[in-house]
Short mmCIF file of C-alpha atoms in Angstrom, two decimals:
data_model
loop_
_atom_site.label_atom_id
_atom_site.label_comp_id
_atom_site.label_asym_id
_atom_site.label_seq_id
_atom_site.Cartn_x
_atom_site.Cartn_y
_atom_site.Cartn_z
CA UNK A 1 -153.38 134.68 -72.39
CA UNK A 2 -150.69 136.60 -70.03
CA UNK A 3 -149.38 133.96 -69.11
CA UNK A 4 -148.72 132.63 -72.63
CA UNK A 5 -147.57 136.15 -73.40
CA UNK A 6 -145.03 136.30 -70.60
CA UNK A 7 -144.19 132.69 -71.11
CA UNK A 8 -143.09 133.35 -74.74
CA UNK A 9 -141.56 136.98 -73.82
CA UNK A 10 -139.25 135.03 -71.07
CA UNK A 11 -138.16 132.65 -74.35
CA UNK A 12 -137.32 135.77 -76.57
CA UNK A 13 -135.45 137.11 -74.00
CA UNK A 14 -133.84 133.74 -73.18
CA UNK A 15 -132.45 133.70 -76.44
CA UNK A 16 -131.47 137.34 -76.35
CA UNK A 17 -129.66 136.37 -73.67
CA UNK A 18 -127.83 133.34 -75.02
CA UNK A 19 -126.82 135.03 -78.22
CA UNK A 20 -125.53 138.23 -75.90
CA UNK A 21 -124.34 136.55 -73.05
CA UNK A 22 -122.99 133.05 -73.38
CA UNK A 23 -123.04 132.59 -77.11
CA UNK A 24 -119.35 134.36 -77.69
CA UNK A 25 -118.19 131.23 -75.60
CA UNK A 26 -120.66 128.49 -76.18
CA UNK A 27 -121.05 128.78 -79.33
CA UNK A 28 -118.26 130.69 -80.88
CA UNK A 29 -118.37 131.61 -84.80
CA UNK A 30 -121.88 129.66 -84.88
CA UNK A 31 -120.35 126.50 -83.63
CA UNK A 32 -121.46 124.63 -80.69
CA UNK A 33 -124.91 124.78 -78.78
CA UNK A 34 -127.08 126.61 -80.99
CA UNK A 35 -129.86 127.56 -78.47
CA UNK A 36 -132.28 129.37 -80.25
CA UNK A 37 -132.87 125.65 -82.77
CA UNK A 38 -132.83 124.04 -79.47
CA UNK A 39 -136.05 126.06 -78.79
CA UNK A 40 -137.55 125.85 -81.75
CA UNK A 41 -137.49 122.01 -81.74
CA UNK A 42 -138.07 121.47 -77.94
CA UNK A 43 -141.53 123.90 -78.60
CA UNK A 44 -142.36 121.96 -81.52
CA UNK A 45 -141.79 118.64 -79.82
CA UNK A 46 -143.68 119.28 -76.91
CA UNK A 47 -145.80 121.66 -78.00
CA UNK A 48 -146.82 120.74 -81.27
CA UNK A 49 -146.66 122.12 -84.96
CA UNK A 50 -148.18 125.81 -84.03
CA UNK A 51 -146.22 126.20 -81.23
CA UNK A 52 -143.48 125.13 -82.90
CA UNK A 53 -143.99 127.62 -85.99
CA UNK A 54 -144.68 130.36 -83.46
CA UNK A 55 -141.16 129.61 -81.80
CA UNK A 56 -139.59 129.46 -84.70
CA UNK A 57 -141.16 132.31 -86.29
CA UNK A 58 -139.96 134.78 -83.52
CA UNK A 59 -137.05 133.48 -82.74
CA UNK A 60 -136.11 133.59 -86.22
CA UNK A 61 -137.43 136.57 -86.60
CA UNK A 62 -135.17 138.66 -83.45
CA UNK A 63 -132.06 136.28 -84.47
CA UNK A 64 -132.24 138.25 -88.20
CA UNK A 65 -132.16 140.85 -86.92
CA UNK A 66 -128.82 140.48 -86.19
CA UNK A 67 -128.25 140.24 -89.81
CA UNK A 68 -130.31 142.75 -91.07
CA UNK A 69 -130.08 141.59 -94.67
CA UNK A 70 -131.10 138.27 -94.32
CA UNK A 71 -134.08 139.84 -92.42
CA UNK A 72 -137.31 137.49 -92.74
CA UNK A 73 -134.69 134.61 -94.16
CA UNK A 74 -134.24 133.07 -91.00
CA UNK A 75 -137.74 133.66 -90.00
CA UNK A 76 -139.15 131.26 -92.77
CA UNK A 77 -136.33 128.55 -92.50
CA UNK A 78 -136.85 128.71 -88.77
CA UNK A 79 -140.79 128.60 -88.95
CA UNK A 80 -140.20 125.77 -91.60
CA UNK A 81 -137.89 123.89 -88.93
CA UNK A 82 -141.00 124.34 -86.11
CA UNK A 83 -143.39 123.25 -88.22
CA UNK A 84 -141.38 119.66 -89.11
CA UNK A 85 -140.51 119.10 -85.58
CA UNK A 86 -144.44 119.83 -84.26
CA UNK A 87 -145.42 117.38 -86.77
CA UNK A 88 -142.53 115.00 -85.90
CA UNK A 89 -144.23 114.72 -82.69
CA UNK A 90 -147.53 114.24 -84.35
CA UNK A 91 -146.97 111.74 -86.81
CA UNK A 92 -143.95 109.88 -85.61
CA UNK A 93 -143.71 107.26 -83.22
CA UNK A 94 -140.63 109.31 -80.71
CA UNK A 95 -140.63 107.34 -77.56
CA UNK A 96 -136.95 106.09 -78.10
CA UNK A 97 -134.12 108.78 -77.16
CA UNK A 98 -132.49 107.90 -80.51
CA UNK A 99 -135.28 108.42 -82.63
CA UNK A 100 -135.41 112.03 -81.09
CA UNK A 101 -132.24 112.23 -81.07
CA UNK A 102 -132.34 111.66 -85.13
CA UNK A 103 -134.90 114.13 -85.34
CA UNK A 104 -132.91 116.73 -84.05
CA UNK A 105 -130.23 115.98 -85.73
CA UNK A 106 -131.92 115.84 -88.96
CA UNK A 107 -133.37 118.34 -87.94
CA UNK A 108 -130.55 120.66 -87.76
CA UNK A 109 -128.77 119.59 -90.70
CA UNK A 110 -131.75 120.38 -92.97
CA UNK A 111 -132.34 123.44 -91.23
CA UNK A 112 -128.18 124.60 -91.56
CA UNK A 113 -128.27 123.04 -95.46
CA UNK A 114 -130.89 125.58 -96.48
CA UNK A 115 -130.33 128.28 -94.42
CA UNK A 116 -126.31 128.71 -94.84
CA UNK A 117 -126.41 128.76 -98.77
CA UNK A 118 -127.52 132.23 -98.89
CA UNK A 119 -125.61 133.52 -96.09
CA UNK A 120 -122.41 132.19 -97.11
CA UNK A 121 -123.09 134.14 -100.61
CA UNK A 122 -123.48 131.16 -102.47
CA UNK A 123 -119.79 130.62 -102.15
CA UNK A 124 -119.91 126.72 -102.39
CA UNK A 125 -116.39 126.49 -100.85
CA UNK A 126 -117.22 128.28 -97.67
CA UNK A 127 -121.04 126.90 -97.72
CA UNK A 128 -119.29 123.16 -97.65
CA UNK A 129 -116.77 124.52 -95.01
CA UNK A 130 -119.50 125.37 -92.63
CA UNK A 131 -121.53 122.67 -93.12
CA UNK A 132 -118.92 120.25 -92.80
CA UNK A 133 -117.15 121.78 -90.02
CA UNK A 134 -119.74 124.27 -88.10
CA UNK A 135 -122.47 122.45 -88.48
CA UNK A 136 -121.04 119.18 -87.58
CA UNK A 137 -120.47 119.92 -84.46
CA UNK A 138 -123.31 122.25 -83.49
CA UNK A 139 -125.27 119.16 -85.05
CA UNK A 140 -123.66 116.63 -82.17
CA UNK A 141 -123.59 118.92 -79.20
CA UNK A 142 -127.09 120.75 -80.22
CA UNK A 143 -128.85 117.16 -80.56
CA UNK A 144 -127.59 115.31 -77.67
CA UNK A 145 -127.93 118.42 -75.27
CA UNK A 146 -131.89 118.79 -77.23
CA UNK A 147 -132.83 115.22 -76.55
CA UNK A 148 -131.44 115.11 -72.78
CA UNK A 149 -133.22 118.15 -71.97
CA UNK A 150 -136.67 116.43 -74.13
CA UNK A 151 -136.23 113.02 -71.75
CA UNK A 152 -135.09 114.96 -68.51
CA UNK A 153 -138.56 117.16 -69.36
CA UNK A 154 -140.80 114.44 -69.90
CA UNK A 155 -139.80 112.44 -67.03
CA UNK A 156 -140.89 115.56 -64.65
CA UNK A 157 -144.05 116.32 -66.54
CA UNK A 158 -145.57 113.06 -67.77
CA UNK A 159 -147.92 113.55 -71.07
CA UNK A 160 -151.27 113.51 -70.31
CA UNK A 161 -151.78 111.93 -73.94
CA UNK A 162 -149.22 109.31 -74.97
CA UNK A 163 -146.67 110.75 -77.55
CA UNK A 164 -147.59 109.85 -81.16
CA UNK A 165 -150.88 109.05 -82.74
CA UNK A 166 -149.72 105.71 -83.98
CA UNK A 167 -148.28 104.59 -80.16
CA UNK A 168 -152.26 105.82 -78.95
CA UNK A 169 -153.57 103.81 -81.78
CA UNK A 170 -152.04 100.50 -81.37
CA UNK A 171 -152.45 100.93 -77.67
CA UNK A 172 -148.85 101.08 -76.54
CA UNK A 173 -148.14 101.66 -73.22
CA UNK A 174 -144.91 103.27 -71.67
CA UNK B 1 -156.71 130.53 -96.74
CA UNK B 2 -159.48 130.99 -94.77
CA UNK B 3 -157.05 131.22 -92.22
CA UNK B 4 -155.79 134.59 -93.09
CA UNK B 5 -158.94 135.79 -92.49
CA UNK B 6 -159.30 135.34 -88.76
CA UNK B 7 -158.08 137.30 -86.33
CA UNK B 8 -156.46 134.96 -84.27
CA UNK B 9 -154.19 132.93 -87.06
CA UNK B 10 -152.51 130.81 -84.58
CA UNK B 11 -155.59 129.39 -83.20
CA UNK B 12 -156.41 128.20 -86.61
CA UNK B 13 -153.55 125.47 -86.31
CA UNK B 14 -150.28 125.02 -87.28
CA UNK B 15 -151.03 125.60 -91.12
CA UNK B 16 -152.51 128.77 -90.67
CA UNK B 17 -149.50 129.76 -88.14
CA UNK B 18 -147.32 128.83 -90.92
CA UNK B 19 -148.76 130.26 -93.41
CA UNK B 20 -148.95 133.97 -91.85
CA UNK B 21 -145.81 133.14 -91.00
CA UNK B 22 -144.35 132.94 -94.10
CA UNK B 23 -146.22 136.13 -95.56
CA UNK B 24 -144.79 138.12 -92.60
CA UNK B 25 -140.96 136.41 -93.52
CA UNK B 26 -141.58 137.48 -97.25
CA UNK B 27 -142.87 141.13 -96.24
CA UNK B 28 -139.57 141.21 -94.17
CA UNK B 29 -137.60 139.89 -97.00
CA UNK B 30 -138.60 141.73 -99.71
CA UNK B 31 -138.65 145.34 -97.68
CA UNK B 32 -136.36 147.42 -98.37
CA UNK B 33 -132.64 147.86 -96.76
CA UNK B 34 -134.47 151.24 -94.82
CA UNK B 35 -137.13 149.30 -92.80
CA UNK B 36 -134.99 146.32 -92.49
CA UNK B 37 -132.40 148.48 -90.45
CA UNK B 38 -134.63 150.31 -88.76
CA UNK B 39 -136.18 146.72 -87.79
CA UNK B 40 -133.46 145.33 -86.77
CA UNK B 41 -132.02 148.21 -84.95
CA UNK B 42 -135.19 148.67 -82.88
CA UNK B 43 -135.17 144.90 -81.69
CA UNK B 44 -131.32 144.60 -81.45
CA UNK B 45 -131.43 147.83 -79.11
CA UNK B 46 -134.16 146.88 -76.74
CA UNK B 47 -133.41 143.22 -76.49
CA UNK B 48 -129.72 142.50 -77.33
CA UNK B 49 -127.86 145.39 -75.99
CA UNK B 50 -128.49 144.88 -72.61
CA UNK B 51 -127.04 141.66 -72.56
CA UNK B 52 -124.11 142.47 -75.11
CA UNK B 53 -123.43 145.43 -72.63
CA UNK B 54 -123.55 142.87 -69.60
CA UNK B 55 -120.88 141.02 -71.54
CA UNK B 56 -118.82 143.30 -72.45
CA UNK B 57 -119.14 144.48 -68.65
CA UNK B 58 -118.12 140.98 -67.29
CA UNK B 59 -115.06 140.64 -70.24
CA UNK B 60 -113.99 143.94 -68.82
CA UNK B 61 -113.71 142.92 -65.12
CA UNK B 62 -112.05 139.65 -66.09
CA UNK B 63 -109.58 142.26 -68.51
CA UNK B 64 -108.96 144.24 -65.43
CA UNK B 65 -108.72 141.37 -63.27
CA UNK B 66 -105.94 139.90 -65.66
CA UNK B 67 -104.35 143.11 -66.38
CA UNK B 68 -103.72 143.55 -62.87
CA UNK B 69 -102.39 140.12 -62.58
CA UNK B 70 -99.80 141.02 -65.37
CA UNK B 71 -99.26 144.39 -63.68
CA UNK B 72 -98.41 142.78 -60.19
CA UNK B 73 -96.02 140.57 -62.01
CA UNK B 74 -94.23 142.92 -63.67
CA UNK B 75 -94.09 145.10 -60.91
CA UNK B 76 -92.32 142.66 -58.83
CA UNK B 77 -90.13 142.34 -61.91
CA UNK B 78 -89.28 146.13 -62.09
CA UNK B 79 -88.49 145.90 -58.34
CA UNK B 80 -86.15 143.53 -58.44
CA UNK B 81 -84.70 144.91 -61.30
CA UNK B 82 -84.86 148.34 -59.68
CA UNK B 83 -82.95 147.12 -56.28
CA UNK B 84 -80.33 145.52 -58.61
CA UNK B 85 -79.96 148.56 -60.70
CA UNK B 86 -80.13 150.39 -57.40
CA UNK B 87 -77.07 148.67 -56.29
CA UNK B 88 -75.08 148.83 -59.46
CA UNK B 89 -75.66 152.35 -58.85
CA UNK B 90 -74.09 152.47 -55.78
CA UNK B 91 -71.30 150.21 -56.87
CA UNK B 92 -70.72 152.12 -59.81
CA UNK B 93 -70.13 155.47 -57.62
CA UNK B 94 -67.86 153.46 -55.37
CA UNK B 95 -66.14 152.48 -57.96
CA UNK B 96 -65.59 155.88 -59.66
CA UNK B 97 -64.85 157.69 -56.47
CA UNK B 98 -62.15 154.73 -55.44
CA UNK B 99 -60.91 155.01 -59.17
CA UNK B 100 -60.98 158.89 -58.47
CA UNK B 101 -59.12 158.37 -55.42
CA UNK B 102 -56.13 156.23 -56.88
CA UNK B 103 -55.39 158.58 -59.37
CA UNK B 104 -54.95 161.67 -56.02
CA UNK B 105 -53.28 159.19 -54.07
CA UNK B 106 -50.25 159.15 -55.89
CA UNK B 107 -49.12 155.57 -54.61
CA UNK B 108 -48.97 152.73 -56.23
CA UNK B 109 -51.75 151.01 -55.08
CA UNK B 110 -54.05 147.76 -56.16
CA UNK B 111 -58.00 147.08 -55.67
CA UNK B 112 -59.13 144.31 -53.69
CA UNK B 113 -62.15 143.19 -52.81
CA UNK B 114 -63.07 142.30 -49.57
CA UNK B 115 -64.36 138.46 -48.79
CA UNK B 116 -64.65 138.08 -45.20
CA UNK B 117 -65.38 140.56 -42.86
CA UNK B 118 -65.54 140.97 -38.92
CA UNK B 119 -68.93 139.63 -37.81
CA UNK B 120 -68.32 140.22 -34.22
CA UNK B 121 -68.77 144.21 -33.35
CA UNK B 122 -65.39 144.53 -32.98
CA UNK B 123 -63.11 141.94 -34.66
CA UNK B 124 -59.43 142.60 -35.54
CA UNK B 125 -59.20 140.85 -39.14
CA UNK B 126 -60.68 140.72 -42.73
CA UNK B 127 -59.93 138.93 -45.92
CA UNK B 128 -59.63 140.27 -48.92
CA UNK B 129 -59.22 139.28 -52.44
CA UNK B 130 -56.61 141.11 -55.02
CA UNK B 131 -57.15 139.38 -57.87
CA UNK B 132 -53.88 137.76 -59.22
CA UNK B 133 -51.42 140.58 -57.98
CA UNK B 134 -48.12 138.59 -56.84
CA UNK B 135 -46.53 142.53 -55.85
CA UNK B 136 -48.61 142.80 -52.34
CA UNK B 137 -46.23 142.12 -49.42
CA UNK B 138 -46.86 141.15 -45.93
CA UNK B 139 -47.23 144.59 -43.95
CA UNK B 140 -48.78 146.44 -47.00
CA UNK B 141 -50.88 149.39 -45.98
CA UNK B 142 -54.60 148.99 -46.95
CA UNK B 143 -56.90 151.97 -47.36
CA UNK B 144 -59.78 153.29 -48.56
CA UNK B 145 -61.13 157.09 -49.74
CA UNK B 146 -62.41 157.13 -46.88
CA UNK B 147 -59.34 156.44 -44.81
CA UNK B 148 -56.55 153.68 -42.75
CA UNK B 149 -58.19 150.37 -43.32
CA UNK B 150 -55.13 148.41 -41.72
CA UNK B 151 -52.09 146.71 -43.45
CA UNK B 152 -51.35 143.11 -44.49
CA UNK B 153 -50.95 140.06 -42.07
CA UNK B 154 -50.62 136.97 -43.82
CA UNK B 155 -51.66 135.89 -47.27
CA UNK B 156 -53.27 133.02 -47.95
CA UNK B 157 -53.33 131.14 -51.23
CA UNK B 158 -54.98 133.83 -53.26
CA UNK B 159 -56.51 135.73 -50.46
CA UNK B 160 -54.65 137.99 -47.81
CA UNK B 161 -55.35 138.51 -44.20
CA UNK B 162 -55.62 142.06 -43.19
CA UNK B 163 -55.41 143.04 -39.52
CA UNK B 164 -57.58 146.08 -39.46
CA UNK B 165 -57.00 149.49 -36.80
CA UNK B 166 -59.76 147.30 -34.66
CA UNK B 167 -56.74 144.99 -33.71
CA UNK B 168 -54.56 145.33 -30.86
CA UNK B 169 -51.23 144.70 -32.10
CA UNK B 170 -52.41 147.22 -35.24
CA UNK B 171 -50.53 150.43 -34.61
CA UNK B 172 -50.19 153.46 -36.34
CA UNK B 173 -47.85 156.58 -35.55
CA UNK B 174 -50.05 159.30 -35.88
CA UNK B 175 -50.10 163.30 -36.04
CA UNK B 176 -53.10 165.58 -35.00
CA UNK B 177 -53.54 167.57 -38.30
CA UNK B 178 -54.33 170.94 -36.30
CA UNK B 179 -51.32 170.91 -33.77
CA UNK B 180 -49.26 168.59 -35.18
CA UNK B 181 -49.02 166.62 -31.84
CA UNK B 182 -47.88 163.21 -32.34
CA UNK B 183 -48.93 159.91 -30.22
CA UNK B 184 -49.23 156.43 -31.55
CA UNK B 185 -52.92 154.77 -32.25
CA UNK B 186 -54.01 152.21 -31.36
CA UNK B 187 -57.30 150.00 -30.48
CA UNK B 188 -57.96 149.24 -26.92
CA UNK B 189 -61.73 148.58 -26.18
CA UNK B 190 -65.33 149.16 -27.94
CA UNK B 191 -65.73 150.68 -31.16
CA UNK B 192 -62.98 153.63 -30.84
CA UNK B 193 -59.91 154.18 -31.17
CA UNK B 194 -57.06 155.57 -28.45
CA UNK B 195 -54.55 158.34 -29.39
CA UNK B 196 -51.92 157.21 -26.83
CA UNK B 197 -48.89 158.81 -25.41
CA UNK B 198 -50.19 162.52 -25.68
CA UNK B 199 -48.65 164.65 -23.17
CA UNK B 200 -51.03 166.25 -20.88
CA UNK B 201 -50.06 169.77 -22.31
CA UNK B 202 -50.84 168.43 -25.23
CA UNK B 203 -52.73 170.53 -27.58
CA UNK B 204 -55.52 168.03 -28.68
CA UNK B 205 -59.31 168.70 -29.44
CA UNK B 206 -62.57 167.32 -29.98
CA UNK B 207 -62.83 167.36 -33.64
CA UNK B 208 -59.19 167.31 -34.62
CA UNK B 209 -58.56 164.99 -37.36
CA UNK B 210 -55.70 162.36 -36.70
CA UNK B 211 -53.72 161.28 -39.63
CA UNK B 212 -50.06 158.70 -39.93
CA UNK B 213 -47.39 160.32 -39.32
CA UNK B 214 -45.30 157.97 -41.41
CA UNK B 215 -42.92 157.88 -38.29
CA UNK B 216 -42.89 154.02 -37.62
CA UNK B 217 -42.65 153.56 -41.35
CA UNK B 218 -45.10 150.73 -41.71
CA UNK B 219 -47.99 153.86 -43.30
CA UNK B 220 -47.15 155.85 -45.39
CA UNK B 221 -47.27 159.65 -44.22
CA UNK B 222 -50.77 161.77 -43.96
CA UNK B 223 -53.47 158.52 -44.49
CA UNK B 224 -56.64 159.89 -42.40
CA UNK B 225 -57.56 157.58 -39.70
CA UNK B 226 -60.59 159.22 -37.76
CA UNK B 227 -61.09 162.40 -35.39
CA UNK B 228 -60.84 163.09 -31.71
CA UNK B 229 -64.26 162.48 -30.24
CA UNK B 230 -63.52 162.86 -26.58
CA UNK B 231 -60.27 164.12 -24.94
CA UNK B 232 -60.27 163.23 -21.20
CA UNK B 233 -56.78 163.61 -18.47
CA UNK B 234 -55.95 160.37 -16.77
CA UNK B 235 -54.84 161.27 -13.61
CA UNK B 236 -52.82 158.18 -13.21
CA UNK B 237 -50.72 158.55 -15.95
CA UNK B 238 -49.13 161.74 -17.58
CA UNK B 239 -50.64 161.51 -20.77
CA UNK B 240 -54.20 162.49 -22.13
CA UNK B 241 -56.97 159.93 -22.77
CA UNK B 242 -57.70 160.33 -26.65
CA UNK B 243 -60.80 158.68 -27.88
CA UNK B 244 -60.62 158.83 -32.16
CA UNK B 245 -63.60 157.58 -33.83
CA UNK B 246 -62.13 156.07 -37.31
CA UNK B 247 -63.18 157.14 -40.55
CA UNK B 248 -63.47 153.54 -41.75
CA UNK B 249 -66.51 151.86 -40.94
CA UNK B 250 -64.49 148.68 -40.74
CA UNK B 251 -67.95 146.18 -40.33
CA UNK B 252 -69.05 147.54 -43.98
CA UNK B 253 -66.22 147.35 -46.15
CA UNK B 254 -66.34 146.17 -49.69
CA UNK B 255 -63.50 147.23 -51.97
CA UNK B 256 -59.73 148.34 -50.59
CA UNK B 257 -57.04 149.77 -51.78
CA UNK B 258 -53.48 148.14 -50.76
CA UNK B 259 -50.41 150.48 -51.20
CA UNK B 260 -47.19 148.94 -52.30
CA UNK B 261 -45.25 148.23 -49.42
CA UNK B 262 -42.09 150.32 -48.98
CA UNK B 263 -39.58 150.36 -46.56
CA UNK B 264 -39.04 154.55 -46.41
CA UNK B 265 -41.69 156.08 -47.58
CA UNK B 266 -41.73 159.38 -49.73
CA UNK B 267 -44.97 161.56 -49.53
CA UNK B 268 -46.04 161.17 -53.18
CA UNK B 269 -46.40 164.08 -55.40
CA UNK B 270 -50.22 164.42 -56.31
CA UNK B 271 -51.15 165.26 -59.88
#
């Protein structure tokens, strides 16, 4: 149960430390590598649906609170985001690097479509702006960087279950 | 829902994780503007301050680092710009002090700057440039405020040759100031000058002053030319040996003055 503990502190602060540190240059004005969805879908993708909802959850929930208004906002669009990739992994046969790769790109796209209306004040100009332009290309660099660091992971810690109910059911082996 | 009811929610699965998930989003949302800020300023102080401080740490060694860069720079800049200032300085206080010195002189005289100088310690001849003046003669006097420079040798398209006091066939008739003894100098060895044909009774010093005496009418009358360091009898001769030290440092001259040459020349009334 430490461990867990500590393990998930070290993520917090991980992300802390993104957002403080390197996030003025890697991912200036929100575009770029958006590390804490990064998180969120590589716990949810190798971790499952409730560790995906509990990264997304927190991490949501100490990213807010950088907006304070949208407090909790984040939180549930985040937890929402989790729970889809966790069940991705579940219910979706992900052995091909572009089929993860879609996921996370989906992924983020859904995630930046509902989030972003209310924090660009329903202003449908800016809201398209940042989708189209932000989002883009935190989309591209978020997804490839996500799915390299999903196949580099899996290749040093092989599954002890095969990924995907279906794969297990038909009997496909890697 | 029966998930809400355990202690452990997350252990219930992902749809019980969600779900308290959600209620806790929705408490946050719906709380008021107080507790939100007070939220948020409790996590942003104990986990994102430290590393926005650590930031703003590293940007402000890279600031200094560049500033420094830009400092060094312009510091070069400012030196040069100070050393060439510097000299315009200097230039500009030659300049005034020659212009100043034209005006007591009384003669009729024309700058010139000089182009070649001796490079050798002790070298008889430099070259000077007068601009376009076509009223300098051969045998025009050249001084400076300091004092006898030489006169004019040769000219040379637009630049004239002047044989300086260092030369040996440059002589000037010249007067102690104090005793008014006359002699002729003239440059025989090292740096010095010799104040020649000065009777042994003459009445010369260490420290007189030696000016022209206008007597062999190539300088004009009263130029300064340096003062008696050493007076010495020469037992093989009947005359004193006079070593003057010239007021011209000939080795760093930059601007001269040459006097119109005249055949008889008047002392000129100063103003």
């Amino acid at each position: 149960m430490a461990t867990r503990v500590i393990r998930w502190f070290l993520v917090l602060v991980s992300v802390a430390a993104y957002q403080g540190l390197l996030g003025e240059y890697l991912c200036p004005g929100g575009t770029g590598l958006r590390y804490d969805l990064l998180v969120i879908f590589l716990a949810g993708l190798s971790g499952g649906a409730t560790r995906g909802v509990l990264a997304g959850g927190l991490v949501g929930f100490i990213t807010d609170c950088l907006t304070p208004d949208f407090l909790g906002w984040g939180m549930m669009v985040n937890a929402t985001l989790g729970l889809a990739a966790g069940m991705s992994r579940e219910r979706l046969f992900l052995e091909r690097i572009t089929a993860r790769w879609l996921v996370f790109a989906l992924g983020i796209a859904v995630h930046d479509i509902i989030y972003m209306l209310p924090i660009s004040g329903f202003d449908l100009a800016v809201y398209g702006r940042t989708l189209l332009v932000n989002s883009t290309i935190s989309i591209a660099v978020t997804s490839v960087i996500g799915t390299m660091t999903l196949v580099a992971h899996q290749s040093w810690r092989k599954p002890k279950v095969p990924l995907g109910s279906i794969a297990s059911k038909i009997g496909i082996s890697r | 829902m029966l998930g809400l009811l355990k202690i452990r929610p997350f252990a219930a699965g992902p749809s019980a994780a969600y779900l308290w998930t959600i209620i806790t989003a929705c408490v946050l949302s719906i709380s008021g503007p107080a507790i939100k800020g007070a939220i948020s300023s409790l996590i942003v102080r104990t986990t994102f301050a430290p590393f926005y401080s650590g930031n703003a740490a590293i940007k402000g060694i890279f600031s200094v680092y560049r500033m420094n860069q830009e400092l060094l720079s312009k510091v070069v800049g400012l030196t040069a710009e100070n050393a060439r200032l510097t000299e315009a300085g200097r230039e500009n206080a030659r300049l005034r002090g020659m212009l100043d010195f034209e005006t007591r002189s009384g003669y009729s005289i024309t700058p010139g700057e000089v182009v070649g100088s001796p490079s050798a310690p002790v070298r008889g001849t430099i070259w000077i440039s007068a601009g376009a003046s076509q009223s300098l003669n051969i045998g025009s006097p050249v001084i400076t405020p300091e004092g006898l420079v030489g006169h004019i040798a040769d000219r040379v398209g637009g630049l004239f040759i002047v044989r300086v006091l260092w030369d040996r066939d440059c002589r000037v008739a010249a007067i102690d100031r104090r005793s008014r003894v006359t002699g002729l100098v003239q440059w025989q060895s090292g740096p010095n000058l010799s104040f020649n044909y000065v009777p042994i009774d003459g009445d010369v010093a260490v420290g007189d002053t030696i000016l022209s005496s206008g007597m062999g009418e190539r300088f004009p009358e009263g130029i300064p030319i340096g003062f008696v360091r050493s007076v010495a009898l020469d037992s093989t001769t009947f005359f004193l040996s006079v070593a003057v030290k010239p007021f011209v440092r000939f080795e760093i001259l930059e601007e001269v003055f040459i006097i119109q040459y005249a055949h008889s020349w008047s002392r000129p009334e100063n103003p």
